[in-house]
Amino acid sequence: MANTKDSQGPLWEVFVQKKSGQPFVHCGNLHAFDKEMALQNARDLYTRRNEGTALWVVPSDAIVSSSPEDIGPFFEPANDKVFRHPTFYKIPDAIKHM
Amino acid sequence: MDIKQLETNFDAKLSKNENIEPKDWMPDNYRKHLIRQISQHAHSEIVGMLPEGNWITRAPSLRAKMILLAKVQDEGGHGLYLYTASESLNISRDDLLEQLHTGKAKYSSIFNYPTLTWADIGAIGWLVDGAAIMNQVMLQRTSYGPYARAMVRICKEESFHQRQGYEIMCKLSVGTKEQKEMAQDALNRFWWPTLMMFGPPDAESSNSENAIKWKIKRESNDQLRQRFVNQTVPQAELIGLTIPDKNLKWNEAKNGYDFGEPDWTEFNNVIHGNGPCNKERLGARIKAHEQGRWVREAAMAFAEKKKERVAA
């Protein structure tokens, strides 16, 4: 996915935090030659309208991702443990909130 | 997994309206279609900076100049969103630019028309961006994830573009006699090329069938064109401008306007390189790319030098 041989410099993924306290959310990517330029380009490209107050830039090839073919087996363990969810448990009606 | 199974999975995803993501398996023709469409869209954004850039130094006020600068900067940003969306399909930025510069890839025919007066900047924002928005709103639900996400961001930013253009037309239409004539003249010149932006009629559009099947497009060229006309005619009437189409007539039965046929011979001519500004636009793009070469090389050398220093 990353075309690092490009004359445009390597690819970086950009994450924006809207307000302090909120999570950083992926918003897109861009080309830049080094990390300072990546940060400045990210500001110019993704926060021209107060979309955020903090930015992360990460070299795209540093990102490790799951692969679509493995969705089933990879995420399987999440499905068969319903007791992890609060709704699994029966609580007396008299208790309104827990 | 064999190819049959992969195709079945792909079709199942589309029928559930799920997005296709870069690492998902996709048919070769789907990939090719997207590269063609998204890169053409990206090229249109950056070539679109040229006719408007033509007026930055001559904007009639500081306010107008700042707005136009911000708009042209947005178009550059939109180009970048779309280039990286194309690159996620395994084609490099260099290859994409090469296709533009050699004429292998197209861009929207509308940008091959000149911007002769300040009113043209109004007409472009109002009509050209208006038509682009109509297309882009639909594309927010396109089946390829990175393209859909780029479209969501672009649509958020694009609405200011159309409104600033219409504001220019409003101001001219209450100005002097010459200013009103200038606004009408811009509408006269940009109306038909804008209708052509939606592409050839459905019956003759070679790419439409697959685009609909793969949910890349959700509506046809003619549907979008009709909606644009319905929306724009009252906006022209409100500010006393006349749409240059003698066949334009409200049709109660279809709850929309009947309108004339654009000159498709002209459309094909412009697409094939013979519009008023094709050579100038492409020349300006190539020149910018060539003259920027030393900047890219210097930035690359600087980055490598810094890396060595850290390593030492």
mmCIF file with all atom_site columns, C-alpha atoms in Angstrom, chain A residues 13-54:
data_model
loop_
_atom_site.group_PDB
_atom_site.id
_atom_site.type_symbol
_atom_site.label_atom_id
_atom_site.label_alt_id
_atom_site.label_comp_id
_atom_site.label_asym_id
_atom_site.label_entity_id
_atom_site.label_seq_id
_atom_site.pdbx_PDB_ins_code
_atom_site.Cartn_x
_atom_site.Cartn_y
_atom_site.Cartn_z
_atom_site.occupancy
_atom_site.B_iso_or_equiv
_atom_site.pdbx_formal_charge
_atom_site.auth_seq_id
_atom_site.auth_comp_id
_atom_site.auth_asym_id
_atom_site.auth_atom_id
_atom_site.pdbx_PDB_model_num
ATOM 1  C CA . GLU A 1 13 ? -1.128  8.176  8.209  1.00 0.00 ? 13 GLU A CA 1
ATOM 2  C CA . VAL A 1 14 ? -2.749  11.112 9.980  1.00 0.00 ? 14 VAL A CA 1
ATOM 3  C CA . PHE A 1 15 ? -4.754  10.994 13.227 1.00 0.00 ? 15 PHE A CA 1
ATOM 4  C CA . VAL A 1 16 ? -6.638  14.004 14.586 1.00 0.00 ? 16 VAL A CA 1
ATOM 5  C CA . GLN A 1 17 ? -7.850  14.687 18.091 1.00 0.00 ? 17 GLN A CA 1
ATOM 6  C CA . LYS A 1 18 ? -10.880 16.928 17.964 1.00 0.00 ? 18 LYS A CA 1
ATOM 7  C CA . LYS A 1 19 ? -10.717 18.167 21.554 1.00 0.00 ? 19 LYS A CA 1
ATOM 8  C CA . SER A 1 20 ? -8.473  17.303 24.457 1.00 0.00 ? 20 SER A CA 1
ATOM 9  C CA . GLY A 1 21 ? -9.712  14.187 26.221 1.00 0.00 ? 21 GLY A CA 1
ATOM 10 C CA . GLN A 1 22 ? -11.123 12.648 23.043 1.00 0.00 ? 22 GLN A CA 1
ATOM 11 C CA . PRO A 1 23 ? -9.494  9.772  21.157 1.00 0.00 ? 23 PRO A CA 1
ATOM 12 C CA . PHE A 1 24 ? -7.231  10.350 18.147 1.00 0.00 ? 24 PHE A CA 1
ATOM 13 C CA . VAL A 1 25 ? -9.123  9.324  15.018 1.00 0.00 ? 25 VAL A CA 1
ATOM 14 C CA . HIS A 1 26 ? -7.638  8.360  11.663 1.00 0.00 ? 26 HIS A CA 1
ATOM 15 C CA . CYS A 1 27 ? -8.547  10.953 9.044  1.00 0.00 ? 27 CYS A CA 1
ATOM 16 C CA . GLY A 1 28 ? -6.420  10.116 6.005  1.00 0.00 ? 28 GLY A CA 1
ATOM 17 C CA . ASN A 1 29 ? -2.871  10.079 4.726  1.00 0.00 ? 29 ASN A CA 1
ATOM 18 C CA . LEU A 1 30 ? -0.321  12.167 2.878  1.00 0.00 ? 30 LEU A CA 1
ATOM 19 C CA . HIS A 1 31 ? 3.175   12.211 1.429  1.00 0.00 ? 31 HIS A CA 1
ATOM 20 C CA . ALA A 1 32 ? 6.078   13.970 3.161  1.00 0.00 ? 32 ALA A CA 1
ATOM 21 C CA . PHE A 1 33 ? 9.840   13.588 3.222  1.00 0.00 ? 33 PHE A CA 1
ATOM 22 C CA . ASP A 1 34 ? 10.347  13.748 6.998  1.00 0.00 ? 34 ASP A CA 1
ATOM 23 C CA . LYS A 1 35 ? 8.345   13.914 10.209 1.00 0.00 ? 35 LYS A CA 1
ATOM 24 C CA . GLU A 1 36 ? 8.372   17.704 10.546 1.00 0.00 ? 36 GLU A CA 1
ATOM 25 C CA . MET A 1 37 ? 7.054   18.088 7.023  1.00 0.00 ? 37 MET A CA 1
ATOM 26 C CA . ALA A 1 38 ? 4.497   15.343 7.642  1.00 0.00 ? 38 ALA A CA 1
ATOM 27 C CA . LEU A 1 39 ? 3.165   17.222 10.668 1.00 0.00 ? 39 LEU A CA 1
ATOM 28 C CA . GLN A 1 40 ? 3.004   20.557 8.849  1.00 0.00 ? 40 GLN A CA 1
ATOM 29 C CA . ASN A 1 41 ? 1.346   19.023 5.801  1.00 0.00 ? 41 ASN A CA 1
ATOM 30 C CA . ALA A 1 42 ? -1.164  17.262 8.060  1.00 0.00 ? 42 ALA A CA 1
ATOM 31 C CA . ARG A 1 43 ? -2.038  20.584 9.678  1.00 0.00 ? 43 ARG A CA 1
ATOM 32 C CA . ASP A 1 44 ? -2.489  22.266 6.288  1.00 0.00 ? 44 ASP A CA 1
ATOM 33 C CA . LEU A 1 45 ? -4.430  19.403 4.773  1.00 0.00 ? 45 LEU A CA 1
ATOM 34 C CA . TYR A 1 46 ? -6.655  18.110 7.574  1.00 0.00 ? 46 TYR A CA 1
ATOM 35 C CA . THR A 1 47 ? -7.184  20.963 10.057 1.00 0.00 ? 47 THR A CA 1
ATOM 36 C CA . ARG A 1 48 ? -7.951  24.053 7.965  1.00 0.00 ? 48 ARG A CA 1
ATOM 37 C CA . ARG A 1 49 ? -11.318 24.464 9.708  1.00 0.00 ? 49 ARG A CA 1
ATOM 38 C CA . ASN A 1 50 ? -10.605 23.784 13.392 1.00 0.00 ? 50 ASN A CA 1
ATOM 39 C CA . GLU A 1 51 ? -11.063 20.042 12.944 1.00 0.00 ? 51 GLU A CA 1
ATOM 40 C CA . GLY A 1 52 ? -8.597  19.359 15.706 1.00 0.00 ? 52 GLY A CA 1
ATOM 41 C CA . THR A 1 53 ? -6.296  20.566 18.452 1.00 0.00 ? 53 THR A CA 1
ATOM 42 C CA . ALA A 1 54 ? -3.724  17.763 18.251 1.00 0.00 ? 54 ALA A CA 1
#
